Short mmCIF file of C-alpha atoms and ligand atoms in Angstrom, two decimals:
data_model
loop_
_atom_site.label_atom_id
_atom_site.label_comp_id
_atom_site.label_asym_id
_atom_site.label_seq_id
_atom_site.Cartn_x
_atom_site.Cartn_y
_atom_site.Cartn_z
CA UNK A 1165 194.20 114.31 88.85
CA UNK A 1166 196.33 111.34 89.63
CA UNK A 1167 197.79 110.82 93.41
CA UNK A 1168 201.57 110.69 93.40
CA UNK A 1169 200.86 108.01 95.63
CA UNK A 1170 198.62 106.01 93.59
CA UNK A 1171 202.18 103.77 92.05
CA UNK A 1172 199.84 101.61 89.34
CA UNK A 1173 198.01 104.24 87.98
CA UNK A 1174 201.17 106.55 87.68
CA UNK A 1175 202.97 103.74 86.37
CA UNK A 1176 199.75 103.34 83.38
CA UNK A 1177 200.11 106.83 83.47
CA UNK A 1178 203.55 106.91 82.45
CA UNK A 1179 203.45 104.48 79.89
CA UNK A 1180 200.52 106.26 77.99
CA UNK A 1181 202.71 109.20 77.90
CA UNK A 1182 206.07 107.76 76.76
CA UNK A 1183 207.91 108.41 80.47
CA UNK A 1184 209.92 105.63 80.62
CA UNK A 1185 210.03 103.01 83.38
CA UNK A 1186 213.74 104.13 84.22
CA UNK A 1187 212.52 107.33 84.83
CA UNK A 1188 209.79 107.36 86.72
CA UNK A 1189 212.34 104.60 89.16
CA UNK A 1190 214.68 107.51 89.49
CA UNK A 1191 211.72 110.24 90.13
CA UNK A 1192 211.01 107.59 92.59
CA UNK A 1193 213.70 107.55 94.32
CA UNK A 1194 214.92 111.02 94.67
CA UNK A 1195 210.93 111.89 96.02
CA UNK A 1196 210.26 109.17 98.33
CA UNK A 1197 213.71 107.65 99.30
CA UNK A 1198 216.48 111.06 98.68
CA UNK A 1199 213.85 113.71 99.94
CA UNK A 1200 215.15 115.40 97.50
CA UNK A 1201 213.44 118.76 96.90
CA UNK A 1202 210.63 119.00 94.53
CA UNK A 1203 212.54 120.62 91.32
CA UNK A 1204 215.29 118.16 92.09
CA UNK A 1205 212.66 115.20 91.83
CA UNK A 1206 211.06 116.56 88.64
CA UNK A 1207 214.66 116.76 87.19
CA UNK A 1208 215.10 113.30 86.72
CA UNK A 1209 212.26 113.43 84.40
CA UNK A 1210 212.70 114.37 80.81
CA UNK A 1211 211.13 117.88 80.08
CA UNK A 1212 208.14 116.78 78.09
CA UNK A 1213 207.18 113.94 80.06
CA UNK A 1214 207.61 116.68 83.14
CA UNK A 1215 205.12 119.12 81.69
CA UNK A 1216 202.55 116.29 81.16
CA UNK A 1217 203.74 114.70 84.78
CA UNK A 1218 202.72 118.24 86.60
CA UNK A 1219 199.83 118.79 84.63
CA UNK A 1220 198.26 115.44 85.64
CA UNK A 1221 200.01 113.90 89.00
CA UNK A 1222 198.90 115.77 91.89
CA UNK A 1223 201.91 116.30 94.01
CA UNK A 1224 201.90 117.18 97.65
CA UNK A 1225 199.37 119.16 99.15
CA UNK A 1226 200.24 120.25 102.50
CA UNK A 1227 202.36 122.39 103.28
CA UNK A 1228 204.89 123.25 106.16
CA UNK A 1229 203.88 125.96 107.94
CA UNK A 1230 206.01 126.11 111.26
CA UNK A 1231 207.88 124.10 112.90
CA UNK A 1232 209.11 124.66 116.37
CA UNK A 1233 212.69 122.87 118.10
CA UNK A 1234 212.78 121.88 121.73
CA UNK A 1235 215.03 123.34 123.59
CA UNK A 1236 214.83 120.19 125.65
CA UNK A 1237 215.02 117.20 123.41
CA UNK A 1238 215.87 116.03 119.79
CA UNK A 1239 211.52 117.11 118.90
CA UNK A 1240 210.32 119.29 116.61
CA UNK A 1241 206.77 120.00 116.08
CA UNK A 1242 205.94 120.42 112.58
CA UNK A 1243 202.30 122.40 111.90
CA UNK A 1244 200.88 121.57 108.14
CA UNK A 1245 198.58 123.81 106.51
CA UNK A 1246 195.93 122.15 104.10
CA UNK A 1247 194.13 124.64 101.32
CA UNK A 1248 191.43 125.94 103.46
CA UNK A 1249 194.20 126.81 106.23
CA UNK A 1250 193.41 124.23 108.66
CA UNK A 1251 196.14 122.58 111.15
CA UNK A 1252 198.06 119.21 111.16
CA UNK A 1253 200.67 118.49 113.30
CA UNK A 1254 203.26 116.16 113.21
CA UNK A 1255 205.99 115.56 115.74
CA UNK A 1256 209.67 114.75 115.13
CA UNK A 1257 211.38 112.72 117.11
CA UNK A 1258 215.20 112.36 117.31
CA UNK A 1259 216.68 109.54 120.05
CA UNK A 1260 220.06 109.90 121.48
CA UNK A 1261 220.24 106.74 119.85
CA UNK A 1262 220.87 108.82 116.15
CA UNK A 1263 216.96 106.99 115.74
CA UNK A 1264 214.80 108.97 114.24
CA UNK A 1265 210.97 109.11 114.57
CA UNK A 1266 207.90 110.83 113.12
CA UNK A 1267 204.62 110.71 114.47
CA UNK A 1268 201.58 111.58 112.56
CA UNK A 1269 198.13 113.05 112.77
CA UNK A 1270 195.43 111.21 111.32
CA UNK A 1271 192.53 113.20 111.38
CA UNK A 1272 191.97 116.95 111.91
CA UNK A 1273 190.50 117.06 115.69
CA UNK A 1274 189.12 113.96 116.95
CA UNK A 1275 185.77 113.12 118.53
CA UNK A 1276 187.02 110.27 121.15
CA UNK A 1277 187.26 112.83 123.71
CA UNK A 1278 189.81 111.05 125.94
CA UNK A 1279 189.95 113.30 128.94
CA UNK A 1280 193.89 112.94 129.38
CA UNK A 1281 194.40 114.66 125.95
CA UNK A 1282 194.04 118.07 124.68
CA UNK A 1283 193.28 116.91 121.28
CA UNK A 1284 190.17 115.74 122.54
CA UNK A 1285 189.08 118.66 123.51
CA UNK A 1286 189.00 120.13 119.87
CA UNK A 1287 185.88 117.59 118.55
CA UNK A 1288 186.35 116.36 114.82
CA UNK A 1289 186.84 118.73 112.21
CA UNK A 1290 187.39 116.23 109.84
CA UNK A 1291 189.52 113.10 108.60
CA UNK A 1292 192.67 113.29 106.62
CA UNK A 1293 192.92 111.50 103.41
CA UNK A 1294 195.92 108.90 102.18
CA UNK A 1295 197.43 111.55 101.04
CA UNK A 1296 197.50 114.04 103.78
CA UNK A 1297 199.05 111.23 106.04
CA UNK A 1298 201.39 110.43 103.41
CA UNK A 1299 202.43 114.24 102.81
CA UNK A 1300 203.32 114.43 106.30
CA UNK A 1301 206.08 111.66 105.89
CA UNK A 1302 206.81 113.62 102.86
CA UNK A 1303 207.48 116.99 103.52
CA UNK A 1304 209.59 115.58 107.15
CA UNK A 1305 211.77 112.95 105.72
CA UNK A 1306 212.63 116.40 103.28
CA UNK A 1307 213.82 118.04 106.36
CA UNK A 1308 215.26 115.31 107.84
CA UNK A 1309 217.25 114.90 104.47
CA UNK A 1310 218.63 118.29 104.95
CA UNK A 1311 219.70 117.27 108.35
CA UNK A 1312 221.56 114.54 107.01
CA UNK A 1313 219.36 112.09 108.90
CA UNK A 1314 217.20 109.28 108.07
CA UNK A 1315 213.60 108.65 108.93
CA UNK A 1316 213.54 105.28 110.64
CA UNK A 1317 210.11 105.11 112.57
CA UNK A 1318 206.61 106.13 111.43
CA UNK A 1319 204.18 106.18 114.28
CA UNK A 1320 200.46 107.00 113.28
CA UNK A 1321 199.94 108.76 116.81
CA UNK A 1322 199.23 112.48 116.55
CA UNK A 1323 195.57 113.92 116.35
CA UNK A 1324 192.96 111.66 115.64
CA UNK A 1325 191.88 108.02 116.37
CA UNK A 1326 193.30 106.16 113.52
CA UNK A 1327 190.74 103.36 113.33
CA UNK A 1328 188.32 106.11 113.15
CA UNK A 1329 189.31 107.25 109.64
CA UNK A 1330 190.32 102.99 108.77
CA UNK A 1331 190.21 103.30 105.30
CA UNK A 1332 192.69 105.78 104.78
CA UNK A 1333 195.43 104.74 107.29
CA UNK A 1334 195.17 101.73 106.12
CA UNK A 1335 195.70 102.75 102.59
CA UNK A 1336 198.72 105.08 103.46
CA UNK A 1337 200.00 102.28 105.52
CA UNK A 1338 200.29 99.71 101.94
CA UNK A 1339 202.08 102.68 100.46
CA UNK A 1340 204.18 103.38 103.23
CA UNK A 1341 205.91 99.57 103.11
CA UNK A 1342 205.39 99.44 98.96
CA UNK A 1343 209.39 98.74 98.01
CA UNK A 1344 208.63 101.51 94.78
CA UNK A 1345 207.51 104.60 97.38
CA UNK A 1346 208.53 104.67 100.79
CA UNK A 1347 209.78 101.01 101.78
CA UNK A 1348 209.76 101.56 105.11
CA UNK A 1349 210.14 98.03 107.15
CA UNK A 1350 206.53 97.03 108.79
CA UNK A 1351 208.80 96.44 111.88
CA UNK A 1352 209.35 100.77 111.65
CA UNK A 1353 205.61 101.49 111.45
CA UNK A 1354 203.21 101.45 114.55
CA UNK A 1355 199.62 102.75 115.02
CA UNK A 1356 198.11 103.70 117.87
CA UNK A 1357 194.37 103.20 118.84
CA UNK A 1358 192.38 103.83 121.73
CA UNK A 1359 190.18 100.94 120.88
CA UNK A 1360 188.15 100.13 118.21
CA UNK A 1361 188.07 96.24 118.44
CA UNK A 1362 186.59 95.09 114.86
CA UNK A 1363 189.07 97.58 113.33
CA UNK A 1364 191.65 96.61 115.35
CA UNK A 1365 190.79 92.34 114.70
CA UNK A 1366 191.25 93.42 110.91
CA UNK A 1367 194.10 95.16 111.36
CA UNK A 1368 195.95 92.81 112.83
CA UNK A 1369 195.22 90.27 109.94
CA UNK A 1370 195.97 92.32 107.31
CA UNK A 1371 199.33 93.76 108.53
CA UNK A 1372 200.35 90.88 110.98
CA UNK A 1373 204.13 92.49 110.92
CA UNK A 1374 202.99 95.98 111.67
CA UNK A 1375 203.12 97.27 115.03
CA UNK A 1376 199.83 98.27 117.03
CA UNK A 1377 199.72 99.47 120.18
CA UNK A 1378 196.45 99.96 122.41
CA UNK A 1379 195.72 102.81 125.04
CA UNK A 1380 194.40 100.96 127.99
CA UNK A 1381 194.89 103.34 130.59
CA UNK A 1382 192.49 101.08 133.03
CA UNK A 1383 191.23 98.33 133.62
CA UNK A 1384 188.64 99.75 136.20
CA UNK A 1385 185.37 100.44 134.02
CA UNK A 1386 184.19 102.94 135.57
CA UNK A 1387 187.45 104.82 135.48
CA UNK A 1388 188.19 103.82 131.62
CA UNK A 1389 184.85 105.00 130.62
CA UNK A 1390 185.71 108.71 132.36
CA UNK A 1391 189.32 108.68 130.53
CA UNK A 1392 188.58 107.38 127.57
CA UNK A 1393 184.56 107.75 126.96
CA UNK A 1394 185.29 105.66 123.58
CA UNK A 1395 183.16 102.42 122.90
CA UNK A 1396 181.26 103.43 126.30
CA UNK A 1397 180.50 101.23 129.08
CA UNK A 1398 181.05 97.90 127.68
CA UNK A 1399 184.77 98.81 126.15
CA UNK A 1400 186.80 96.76 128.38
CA UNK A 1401 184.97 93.56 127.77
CA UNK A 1402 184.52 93.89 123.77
CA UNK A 1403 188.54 94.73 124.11
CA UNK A 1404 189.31 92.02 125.83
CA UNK A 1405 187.35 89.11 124.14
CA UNK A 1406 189.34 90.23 120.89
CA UNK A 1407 192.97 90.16 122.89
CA UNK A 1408 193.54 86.96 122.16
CA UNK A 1409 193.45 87.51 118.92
CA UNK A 1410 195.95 90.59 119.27
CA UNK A 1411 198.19 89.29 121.44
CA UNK A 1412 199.21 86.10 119.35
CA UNK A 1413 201.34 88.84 117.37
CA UNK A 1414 204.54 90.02 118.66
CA UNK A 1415 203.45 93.12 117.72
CA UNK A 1416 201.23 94.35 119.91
CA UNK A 1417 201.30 96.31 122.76
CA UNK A 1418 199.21 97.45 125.50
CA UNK A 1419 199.99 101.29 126.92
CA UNK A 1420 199.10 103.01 130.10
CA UNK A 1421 199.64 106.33 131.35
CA UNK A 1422 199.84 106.81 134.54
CA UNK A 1423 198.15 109.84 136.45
CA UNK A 1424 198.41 110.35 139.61
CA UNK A 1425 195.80 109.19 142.14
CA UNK A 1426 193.63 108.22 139.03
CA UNK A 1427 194.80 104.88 137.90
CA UNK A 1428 197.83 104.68 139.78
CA UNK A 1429 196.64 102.94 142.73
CA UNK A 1430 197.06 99.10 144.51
CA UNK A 1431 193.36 98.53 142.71
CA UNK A 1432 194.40 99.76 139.55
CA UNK A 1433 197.08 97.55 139.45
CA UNK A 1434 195.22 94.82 140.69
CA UNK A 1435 192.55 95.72 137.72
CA UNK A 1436 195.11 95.68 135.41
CA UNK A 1437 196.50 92.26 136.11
CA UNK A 1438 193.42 90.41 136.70
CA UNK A 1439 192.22 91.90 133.22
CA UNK A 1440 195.68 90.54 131.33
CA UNK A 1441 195.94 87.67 132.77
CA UNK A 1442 197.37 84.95 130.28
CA UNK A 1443 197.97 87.68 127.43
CA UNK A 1444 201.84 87.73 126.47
CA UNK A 1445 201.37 91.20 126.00
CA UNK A 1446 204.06 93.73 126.18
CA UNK A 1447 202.89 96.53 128.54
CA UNK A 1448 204.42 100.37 127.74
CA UNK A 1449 203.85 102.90 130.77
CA UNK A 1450 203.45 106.14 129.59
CA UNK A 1451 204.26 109.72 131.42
CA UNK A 1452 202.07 112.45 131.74
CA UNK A 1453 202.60 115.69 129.99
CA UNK A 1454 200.13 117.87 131.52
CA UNK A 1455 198.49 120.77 128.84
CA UNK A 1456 196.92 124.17 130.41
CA UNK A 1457 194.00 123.55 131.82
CA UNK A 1458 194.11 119.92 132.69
CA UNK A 1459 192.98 118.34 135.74
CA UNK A 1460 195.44 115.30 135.71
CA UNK A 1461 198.52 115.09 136.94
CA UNK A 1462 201.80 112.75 136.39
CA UNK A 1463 203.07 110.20 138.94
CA UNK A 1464 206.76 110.53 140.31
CA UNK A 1465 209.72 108.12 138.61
CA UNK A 1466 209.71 106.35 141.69
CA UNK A 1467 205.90 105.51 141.74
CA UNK A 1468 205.87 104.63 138.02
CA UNK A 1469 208.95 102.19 138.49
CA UNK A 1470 207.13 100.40 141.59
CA UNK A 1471 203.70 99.78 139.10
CA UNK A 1472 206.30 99.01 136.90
CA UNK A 1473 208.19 96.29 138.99
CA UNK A 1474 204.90 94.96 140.28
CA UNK A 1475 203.47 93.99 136.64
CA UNK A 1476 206.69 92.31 135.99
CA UNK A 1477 206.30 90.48 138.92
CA UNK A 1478 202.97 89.57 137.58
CA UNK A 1479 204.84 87.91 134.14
CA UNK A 1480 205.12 91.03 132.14
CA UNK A 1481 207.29 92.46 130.29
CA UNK A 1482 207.23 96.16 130.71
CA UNK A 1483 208.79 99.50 129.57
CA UNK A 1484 208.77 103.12 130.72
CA UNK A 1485 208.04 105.44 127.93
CA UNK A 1486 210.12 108.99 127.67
CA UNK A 1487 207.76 111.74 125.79
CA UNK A 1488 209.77 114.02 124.13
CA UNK A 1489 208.67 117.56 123.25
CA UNK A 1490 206.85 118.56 126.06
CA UNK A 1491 207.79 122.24 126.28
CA UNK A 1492 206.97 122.56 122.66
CA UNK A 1493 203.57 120.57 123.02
CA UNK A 1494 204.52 118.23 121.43
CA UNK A 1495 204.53 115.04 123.56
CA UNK A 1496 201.88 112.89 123.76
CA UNK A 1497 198.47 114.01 124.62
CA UNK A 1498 199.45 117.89 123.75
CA UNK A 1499 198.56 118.12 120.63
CA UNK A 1500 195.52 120.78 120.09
CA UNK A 1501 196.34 122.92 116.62
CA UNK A 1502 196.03 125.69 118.88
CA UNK A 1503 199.20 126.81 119.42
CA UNK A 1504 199.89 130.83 118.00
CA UNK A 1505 201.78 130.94 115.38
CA UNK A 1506 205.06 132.68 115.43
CA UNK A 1507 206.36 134.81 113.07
CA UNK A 1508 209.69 133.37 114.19
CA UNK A 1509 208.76 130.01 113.39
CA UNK A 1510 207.12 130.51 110.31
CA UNK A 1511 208.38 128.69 107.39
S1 SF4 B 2688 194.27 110.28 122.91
FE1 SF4 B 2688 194.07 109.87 120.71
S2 SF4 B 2688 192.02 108.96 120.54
FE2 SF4 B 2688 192.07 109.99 122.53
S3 SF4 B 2688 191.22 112.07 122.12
FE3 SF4 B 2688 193.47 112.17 121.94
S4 SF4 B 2688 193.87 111.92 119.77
FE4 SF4 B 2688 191.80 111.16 120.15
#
């Protein structure tokens, strides 16, 4: 079976079985650009090249299987099903701005077992495919169609270290910005890592205009390596002889959440200077959302804006990052595939 998202091997495809070039454009465009509904997509397709188009392009595979609204903010969680019933989440994000946002799950679980996050706490199940990433932006830019809104952002964010499963964020990334599927602007997509320094080097050259951000969190080794166990002991240092090489694109960022009396303090800060030093790197501090059962806490507005106002001091440039979703757990850090599922928010 061929992937819908696999464009020159549809497009062979196609040819060998008389669907014309015109029509496969405007399949194209109502599944990838329109959101149009599936039947609606298939439409645009004559009916013979249709039968042989379902029979041998595999279309999407997850499917939605909840989604709950804030009754705070403009977020939505979105819960996925794959075949064998397990979880992925994806989070909606809409900015008073009219912006829209989705952020997406890369793998199923995740072993980094950062101690902020309740993902972490679920260990790996298992990594997504192109696909599975790609059916998430899929089946919400459909909703997001029916809202009459337009999916701006992609953030590759949710569960799962992205560098961790490279190959296949990378690939859904090239499909993602390909002008004959998604065309989103590499200025619109962003991942997220908690560090993985020879991915992130590679990254960086092969998609110089997409963004990437990097959890810090500290600069204090020993209280990185108890947040964020990832890389071990020697993290800081292997991220921060590659840096340089990061921070020569406008696109990077460096993010911190802040918990209280953890890395919040006159040494932290300190820590955190010392270790940018001479890196024109944009710096992004995070809030808190604490999850049931967590040990951390967030700082107050008026504490983050005085770490804030002290790095700038320092030569940065800094911004304070609003989670949205928390009281649907869906804000940063919260995901777990754990929550119940409702009958009333069953799709
Ligand atoms: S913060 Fe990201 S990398 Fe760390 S455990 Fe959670 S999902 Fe994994």
């Amino acid at each position: 079976m061929l992937s819908i998202y696999d464009s020159d091997k549809v497009e062979l495809f196609c040819r060998k079985n008389g669907i014309y070039d015109h029509a496969l454009k405007r399949f194209r465009n109502a599944f990838f650009k329109r959101a149009l509904p599936l039947d609606e997509c298939l439409g645009m397709l004559t009916e013979a090249g249709r039968a042989k188009f379902v029979e041998h392009v595999g279309l999407p595979q997850l499917v939605l299987a909840e989604r709950h609204d804030s009754q705070l903010d403009g977020a939505s969680k979105l819960i996925f099903v794959t075949g064998n019933r397990e979880r992925v989440e994806a989070v909606i994000l809409r900015i008073a701005s009219g912006r829209t946002s989705l952020c997406i799950s890369s793998q199923i679980g995740c072993s980094a077992d950062c101690a902020f996050c309740a993902t972490g706490g679920m260990g790996l199940t298992r990594n997504l495919t192109t696909g599975e990433l790609l059916d998430q932006v899929v089946l919400a830019r459909r909703l997001l169609a029916e809202e009459g809104r337009q999916l701006r952002n992609v953030v590759i964010m949710g569960m799962g270290e992205p560098f961790h499963n490279e190959q296949a964020v990378c690939g859904a990334l090239e499909v993602l910005r390909d002008v004959r599927c998604f065309c989103f602007s590499e200025r619109h997509l962003l991942v997220s890592t908690a560090g993985v320094p020879a991915a992130m080097v590679r990254f960086v050259e092969r998609f110089p205009d997409i963004r990437l951000a990097l959890s810090l969190h500290a600069a204090r080794p020993e209280v990185r390596t108890r947040l964020m166990p990832i890389g071990g002991a020697q993290a800081l240092d292997k991220l921060r002889a590659v840096l340089p090489a990061l921070a020569q694109h406008g696109n990077f960022m460096v993010e911190y959440l802040l918990l209280q009396g953890v890395n919040d303090g006159p040494d932290d800060l300190a820590a955190l200077i010392e270790y940018l030093r001479g890196q024109p790197v944009h710096l992004n501090l995070i809030q808190f959302n604490p999850f049931p059962n967590s040990p951390f806490r967030p700082v107050t507005s008026e504490a983050r804006e005085a770490f804030a106002h002290a790095l700038r001091r320092a030569g940065f440039k800094v911004t304070l990052r609003r989670s949205l979703g928390a009281d649907i757990a869906a804000a940063c850090g919260q995901l777990a595939g754990t929550k119940s599922i409702n009958k009333e928010n069953a799709i």
